[in-house]
């Protein structure tokens, strides 16, 4: 017979080679110094795109692809800074990474889904598709079922908020918390009377949850604040959250609605005026 068919699985072949090459690299601590060195290397070779692997306690936990690897790793570092595991803060010294920078043609050929599938053959506990990657679930997704990552590594409610004056308005406090906290801090647009309310923080510990509770004591009736796995949300009304959330209510407010169930988890009950 003078003819036949031939199938070459290009993406699979490339992906396996990239995963093998990534595995051969040494793990480097994920910190500001290593990210600065990575940025210098990216500038030197004039390439910032590639794939990377995060490690926690020397075990791989997340494989990703990015147009700028250093920027994406910096985002991950910031996110992990504000997380706890059990009752302890996540030890940043136990977080490492390795990265493989690629030229444009190879980066195009690197299929993230196939790379993850290859890597999961040996590592079943990756954070991929478990809620780690998204930077913010989105203001309309507050009431979806908490992800694995947010349940296993919830926010550090005691995260410090430094640089505050002893006398500050609620509006300025919330702006500073939104800018400073390494997790979601979202609040419904505040009426001017609330935003301009002056707080005396002289005796108040500068920690996220303590500051939020102190501010909520100055809100009129009808306002709630929910502390969920991915962050803190302040809103007017009795919106319900999953049972994993702790809801703080302002003085004179009705209690929050019953916890959300599987049946109504996808219902969108958020407003459009969040900041």
Short mmCIF file of C-alpha atoms in Angstrom, two decimals:
data_model
loop_
_atom_site.label_atom_id
_atom_site.label_comp_id
_atom_site.label_asym_id
_atom_site.label_seq_id
_atom_site.Cartn_x
_atom_site.Cartn_y
_atom_site.Cartn_z
CA UNK A 1 0.00 0.00 0.00
CA UNK A 2 1.47 3.37 -1.05
CA UNK A 3 -0.30 5.64 1.41
CA UNK A 4 -1.24 5.95 5.08
CA UNK A 5 -2.24 8.57 7.61
CA UNK A 6 -0.02 10.18 10.22
CA UNK A 7 -1.09 12.16 13.27
CA UNK A 8 1.41 14.17 15.26
CA UNK A 9 0.01 15.52 18.54
CA UNK A 10 1.97 18.76 18.46
CA UNK A 11 0.38 20.41 21.51
CA UNK A 12 0.74 17.29 23.64
CA UNK A 13 4.39 16.86 22.63
CA UNK A 14 5.25 20.50 23.31
CA UNK A 15 3.36 20.52 26.61
CA UNK A 16 5.12 17.41 27.90
CA UNK A 17 8.52 18.86 26.99
CA UNK A 18 7.70 22.12 28.77
CA UNK A 19 6.50 20.31 31.89
CA UNK A 20 9.64 18.16 31.95
CA UNK A 21 11.82 21.25 31.57
CA UNK A 22 9.90 23.06 34.32
CA UNK A 23 10.36 20.13 36.68
CA UNK A 24 14.14 20.23 36.16
CA UNK A 25 14.42 23.82 37.37
CA UNK A 26 15.30 24.65 40.97
CA UNK A 27 12.65 26.16 43.22
CA UNK A 28 13.28 29.79 44.26
CA UNK A 29 11.66 31.57 47.24
CA UNK A 30 8.82 33.85 46.14
CA UNK A 31 9.67 37.28 47.51
CA UNK A 32 10.43 40.82 46.36
CA UNK A 33 14.13 40.10 45.80
CA UNK A 34 13.56 37.08 43.58
CA UNK A 35 10.88 38.92 41.62
CA UNK A 36 13.30 41.80 41.03
CA UNK A 37 15.90 39.34 39.71
CA UNK A 38 13.27 37.72 37.49
CA UNK A 39 12.29 41.12 36.10
CA UNK A 40 15.93 41.88 35.29
CA UNK A 41 16.21 38.54 33.49
CA UNK A 42 13.02 39.22 31.53
CA UNK A 43 14.45 42.58 30.43
CA UNK A 44 17.75 40.95 29.48
CA UNK A 45 16.19 38.36 27.18
CA UNK A 46 13.40 40.73 26.07
CA UNK A 47 10.70 38.21 26.94
CA UNK A 48 8.20 38.22 29.79
CA UNK A 49 5.70 35.55 28.77
CA UNK A 50 5.90 31.98 29.94
CA UNK A 51 4.74 29.35 32.38
CA UNK A 52 5.41 29.07 36.09
CA UNK A 53 4.88 26.75 39.00
CA UNK A 54 4.13 27.73 42.59
CA UNK A 55 5.32 25.57 45.49
CA UNK A 56 4.11 25.45 49.07
CA UNK A 57 6.32 23.58 51.56
CA UNK A 58 8.28 22.16 48.59
CA UNK A 59 5.14 20.73 46.99
CA UNK A 60 3.79 22.09 43.67
CA UNK A 61 0.39 23.72 44.16
CA UNK A 62 -0.36 25.85 41.08
CA UNK A 63 0.71 25.86 37.45
CA UNK A 64 0.00 28.96 35.40
CA UNK A 65 0.71 30.78 32.17
CA UNK A 66 1.06 34.55 31.88
CA UNK A 67 1.92 37.28 29.43
CA UNK A 68 4.16 38.75 32.13
CA UNK A 69 5.33 36.08 34.56
CA UNK A 70 6.83 38.48 37.09
CA UNK A 71 3.65 40.56 37.31
CA UNK A 72 1.47 37.48 37.75
CA UNK A 73 3.74 36.07 40.44
CA UNK A 74 3.66 39.42 42.23
CA UNK A 75 -0.15 39.25 42.21
CA UNK A 76 -0.02 35.75 43.68
CA UNK A 77 2.45 36.84 46.36
CA UNK A 78 0.20 39.74 47.34
CA UNK A 79 -2.82 37.42 47.57
CA UNK A 80 -1.00 34.83 49.68
CA UNK A 81 0.24 37.58 52.01
CA UNK A 82 -3.29 38.02 53.32
CA UNK A 83 -4.23 34.36 53.85
CA UNK A 84 -4.21 31.94 56.77
CA UNK A 85 -4.23 28.16 57.04
CA UNK A 86 -5.95 26.86 60.13
CA UNK A 87 -5.36 29.51 62.76
CA UNK A 88 -1.91 30.56 61.51
CA UNK A 89 -0.84 33.06 58.89
CA UNK A 90 0.53 31.47 55.74
CA UNK A 91 4.30 31.42 56.11
CA UNK A 92 5.63 33.24 53.04
CA UNK A 93 9.04 31.64 53.57
CA UNK A 94 7.44 28.33 52.60
CA UNK A 95 6.28 29.62 49.20
CA UNK A 96 8.52 29.15 46.18
CA UNK A 97 8.32 29.18 42.41
CA UNK A 98 10.04 28.23 39.18
CA UNK A 99 9.43 29.81 35.80
CA UNK A 100 10.11 29.04 32.17
CA UNK A 101 10.15 32.08 29.87
CA UNK A 102 9.16 31.42 26.27
CA UNK A 103 9.49 33.16 22.94
CA UNK A 104 6.33 34.19 21.11
CA UNK A 105 6.01 31.04 19.00
CA UNK A 106 6.52 28.68 21.92
CA UNK A 107 4.22 30.70 24.18
CA UNK A 108 1.47 30.40 21.58
CA UNK A 109 1.97 26.64 21.43
CA UNK A 110 1.92 26.26 25.22
CA UNK A 111 -1.66 25.23 25.99
CA UNK A 112 -2.40 25.86 29.67
CA UNK A 113 -5.12 23.22 29.99
CA UNK A 114 -2.90 20.51 28.48
CA UNK A 115 0.04 21.58 30.66
CA UNK A 116 -2.11 21.31 33.78
CA UNK A 117 -3.45 17.91 32.69
CA UNK A 118 0.09 16.58 32.22
CA UNK A 119 1.23 17.93 35.57
CA UNK A 120 -1.78 16.58 37.43
CA UNK A 121 -0.76 13.07 36.47
CA UNK A 122 1.83 13.27 39.26
CA UNK A 123 0.33 16.02 41.43
CA UNK A 124 -3.36 15.68 42.23
CA UNK A 125 -3.62 18.50 44.77
CA UNK A 126 -3.06 21.52 42.52
CA UNK A 127 -5.02 24.71 43.22
CA UNK A 128 -5.89 25.03 39.54
CA UNK A 129 -9.66 25.30 39.01
CA UNK A 130 -10.13 25.56 42.79
CA UNK A 131 -10.51 29.31 43.16
CA UNK A 132 -6.91 30.45 43.51
CA UNK A 133 -6.37 32.12 40.16
CA UNK A 134 -9.13 34.79 40.03
CA UNK A 135 -8.08 38.08 41.59
CA UNK A 136 -11.66 39.03 42.51
CA UNK A 137 -14.79 36.86 42.26
CA UNK A 138 -16.64 39.95 41.01
CA UNK A 139 -19.23 42.09 42.69
CA UNK A 140 -22.05 39.97 41.29
CA UNK A 141 -20.54 36.70 42.53
CA UNK A 142 -20.37 37.29 46.27
CA UNK A 143 -23.01 34.69 46.95
CA UNK A 144 -21.64 31.80 44.91
CA UNK A 145 -20.40 28.73 46.73
CA UNK A 146 -17.01 29.36 48.38
CA UNK A 147 -14.10 27.86 46.45
CA UNK A 148 -11.76 25.21 47.81
CA UNK A 149 -8.95 27.75 48.12
CA UNK A 150 -11.07 30.31 49.99
CA UNK A 151 -12.26 27.66 52.44
CA UNK A 152 -8.83 26.10 52.96
CA UNK A 153 -6.92 29.42 52.98
CA UNK A 154 -9.35 32.16 54.08
CA UNK A 155 -8.40 35.79 54.54
CA UNK A 156 -6.38 36.95 57.53
CA UNK A 157 -8.92 39.16 59.31
CA UNK A 158 -6.16 40.50 61.56
CA UNK A 159 -4.17 41.87 58.62
CA UNK A 160 -2.59 45.22 59.66
CA UNK A 161 -3.75 48.49 58.16
CA UNK A 162 -0.92 50.93 58.82
CA UNK A 163 -0.54 54.63 58.13
CA UNK A 164 -3.93 55.66 59.51
CA UNK A 165 -4.31 58.87 61.49
CA UNK A 166 -6.05 58.75 64.86
CA UNK A 167 -8.92 60.79 63.45
CA UNK A 168 -10.25 59.65 60.11
CA UNK A 169 -13.62 59.61 58.35
CA UNK A 170 -15.34 56.33 57.52
CA UNK A 171 -14.98 57.16 53.83
CA UNK A 172 -11.22 57.67 54.09
CA UNK A 173 -10.84 54.58 56.29
CA UNK A 174 -12.60 52.40 53.75
CA UNK A 175 -10.56 53.86 50.88
CA UNK A 176 -7.35 53.05 52.77
CA UNK A 177 -8.51 49.53 53.59
CA UNK A 178 -9.45 48.90 49.96
CA UNK A 179 -6.01 50.11 48.84
CA UNK A 180 -4.01 48.32 51.55
CA UNK A 181 -5.65 44.94 52.12
CA UNK A 182 -4.33 42.06 49.98
CA UNK A 183 -7.83 40.64 49.61
CA UNK A 184 -11.19 41.92 48.41
CA UNK A 185 -12.60 44.83 50.40
CA UNK A 186 -15.78 45.99 48.70
CA UNK A 187 -18.38 48.40 49.99
CA UNK A 188 -21.62 49.81 48.71
CA UNK A 189 -21.49 53.50 47.84
CA UNK A 190 -21.69 55.39 51.11
CA UNK A 191 -24.11 58.29 51.62
CA UNK A 192 -22.23 61.50 52.37
CA UNK A 193 -23.44 61.55 55.97
CA UNK A 194 -21.84 58.15 56.60
CA UNK A 195 -18.69 58.78 54.56
CA UNK A 196 -18.03 62.01 56.45
CA UNK A 197 -18.54 60.47 59.91
CA UNK A 198 -15.36 61.07 61.91
CA UNK A 199 -13.83 58.15 63.81
CA UNK A 200 -11.42 58.37 66.74
CA UNK A 201 -9.01 55.46 66.30
CA UNK A 202 -6.70 56.43 69.15
CA UNK A 203 -7.42 53.28 71.17
CA UNK A 204 -8.33 51.05 68.20
CA UNK A 205 -5.99 48.28 67.08
CA UNK A 206 -5.07 48.73 63.42
CA UNK A 207 -6.33 45.38 62.16
CA UNK A 208 -8.86 44.84 59.37
CA UNK A 209 -11.65 43.12 61.31
CA UNK A 210 -11.34 45.36 64.38
CA UNK A 211 -11.41 48.49 62.22
CA UNK A 212 -14.41 47.24 60.25
CA UNK A 213 -16.38 46.39 63.40
CA UNK A 214 -15.51 49.76 64.95
CA UNK A 215 -16.70 51.61 61.85
CA UNK A 216 -19.91 49.55 61.62
CA UNK A 217 -20.85 50.73 65.13
CA UNK A 218 -21.19 54.23 63.64
CA UNK A 219 -23.46 53.18 60.76
CA UNK A 220 -27.22 53.77 60.91
CA UNK A 221 -29.62 50.84 60.99
CA UNK A 222 -29.89 48.76 57.83
CA UNK A 223 -26.20 48.20 57.05
CA UNK A 224 -24.39 44.86 57.22
CA UNK A 225 -20.82 43.70 56.70
CA UNK A 226 -19.97 40.14 55.68
CA UNK A 227 -16.59 38.51 56.21
CA UNK A 228 -16.26 35.73 53.67
CA UNK A 229 -13.39 33.51 52.58
CA UNK A 230 -12.21 35.85 49.83
CA UNK A 231 -12.68 39.18 51.59
CA UNK A 232 -14.98 41.67 53.30
CA UNK A 233 -18.13 43.23 51.86
CA UNK A 234 -20.14 46.15 53.34
CA UNK A 235 -23.67 46.64 52.05
CA UNK A 236 -27.10 48.02 52.83
CA UNK A 237 -29.83 45.46 53.29
CA UNK A 238 -30.11 41.89 54.57
CA UNK A 239 -28.37 40.02 51.75
CA UNK A 240 -27.70 36.40 52.65
CA UNK A 241 -24.31 34.71 52.44
CA UNK A 242 -23.07 31.17 52.84
CA UNK A 243 -22.93 29.76 56.35
CA UNK A 244 -19.15 30.20 56.23
CA UNK A 245 -19.62 33.98 56.33
CA UNK A 246 -19.76 36.01 59.52
CA UNK A 247 -22.10 38.97 59.25
CA UNK A 248 -21.73 42.14 61.34
CA UNK A 249 -24.83 44.34 61.60
CA UNK A 250 -25.07 48.03 62.45
CA UNK A 251 -26.95 49.09 65.58
CA UNK A 252 -30.71 48.64 65.24
CA UNK A 253 -30.47 46.49 62.09
CA UNK A 254 -32.49 43.36 61.44
CA UNK A 255 -30.44 40.14 61.46
CA UNK A 256 -29.20 38.87 58.09
CA UNK A 257 -31.31 36.51 56.04
CA UNK A 258 -30.78 32.73 56.47
CA UNK A 259 -27.64 31.29 54.86
CA UNK A 260 -27.69 30.56 51.15
CA UNK A 261 -28.30 26.98 50.03
CA UNK A 262 -27.15 25.03 46.99
CA UNK A 263 -30.45 25.82 45.22
CA UNK A 264 -30.10 29.61 45.28
CA UNK A 265 -26.29 29.85 45.18
CA UNK A 266 -26.19 31.11 41.60
CA UNK A 267 -28.87 33.76 42.11
CA UNK A 268 -27.51 37.26 41.59
CA UNK A 269 -28.68 39.47 44.44
CA UNK A 270 -25.89 42.06 44.35
CA UNK A 271 -26.32 45.72 43.50
CA UNK A 272 -24.42 47.78 40.97
CA UNK A 273 -23.22 50.53 43.28
CA UNK A 274 -20.30 48.78 45.00
CA UNK A 275 -16.83 50.30 45.20
#
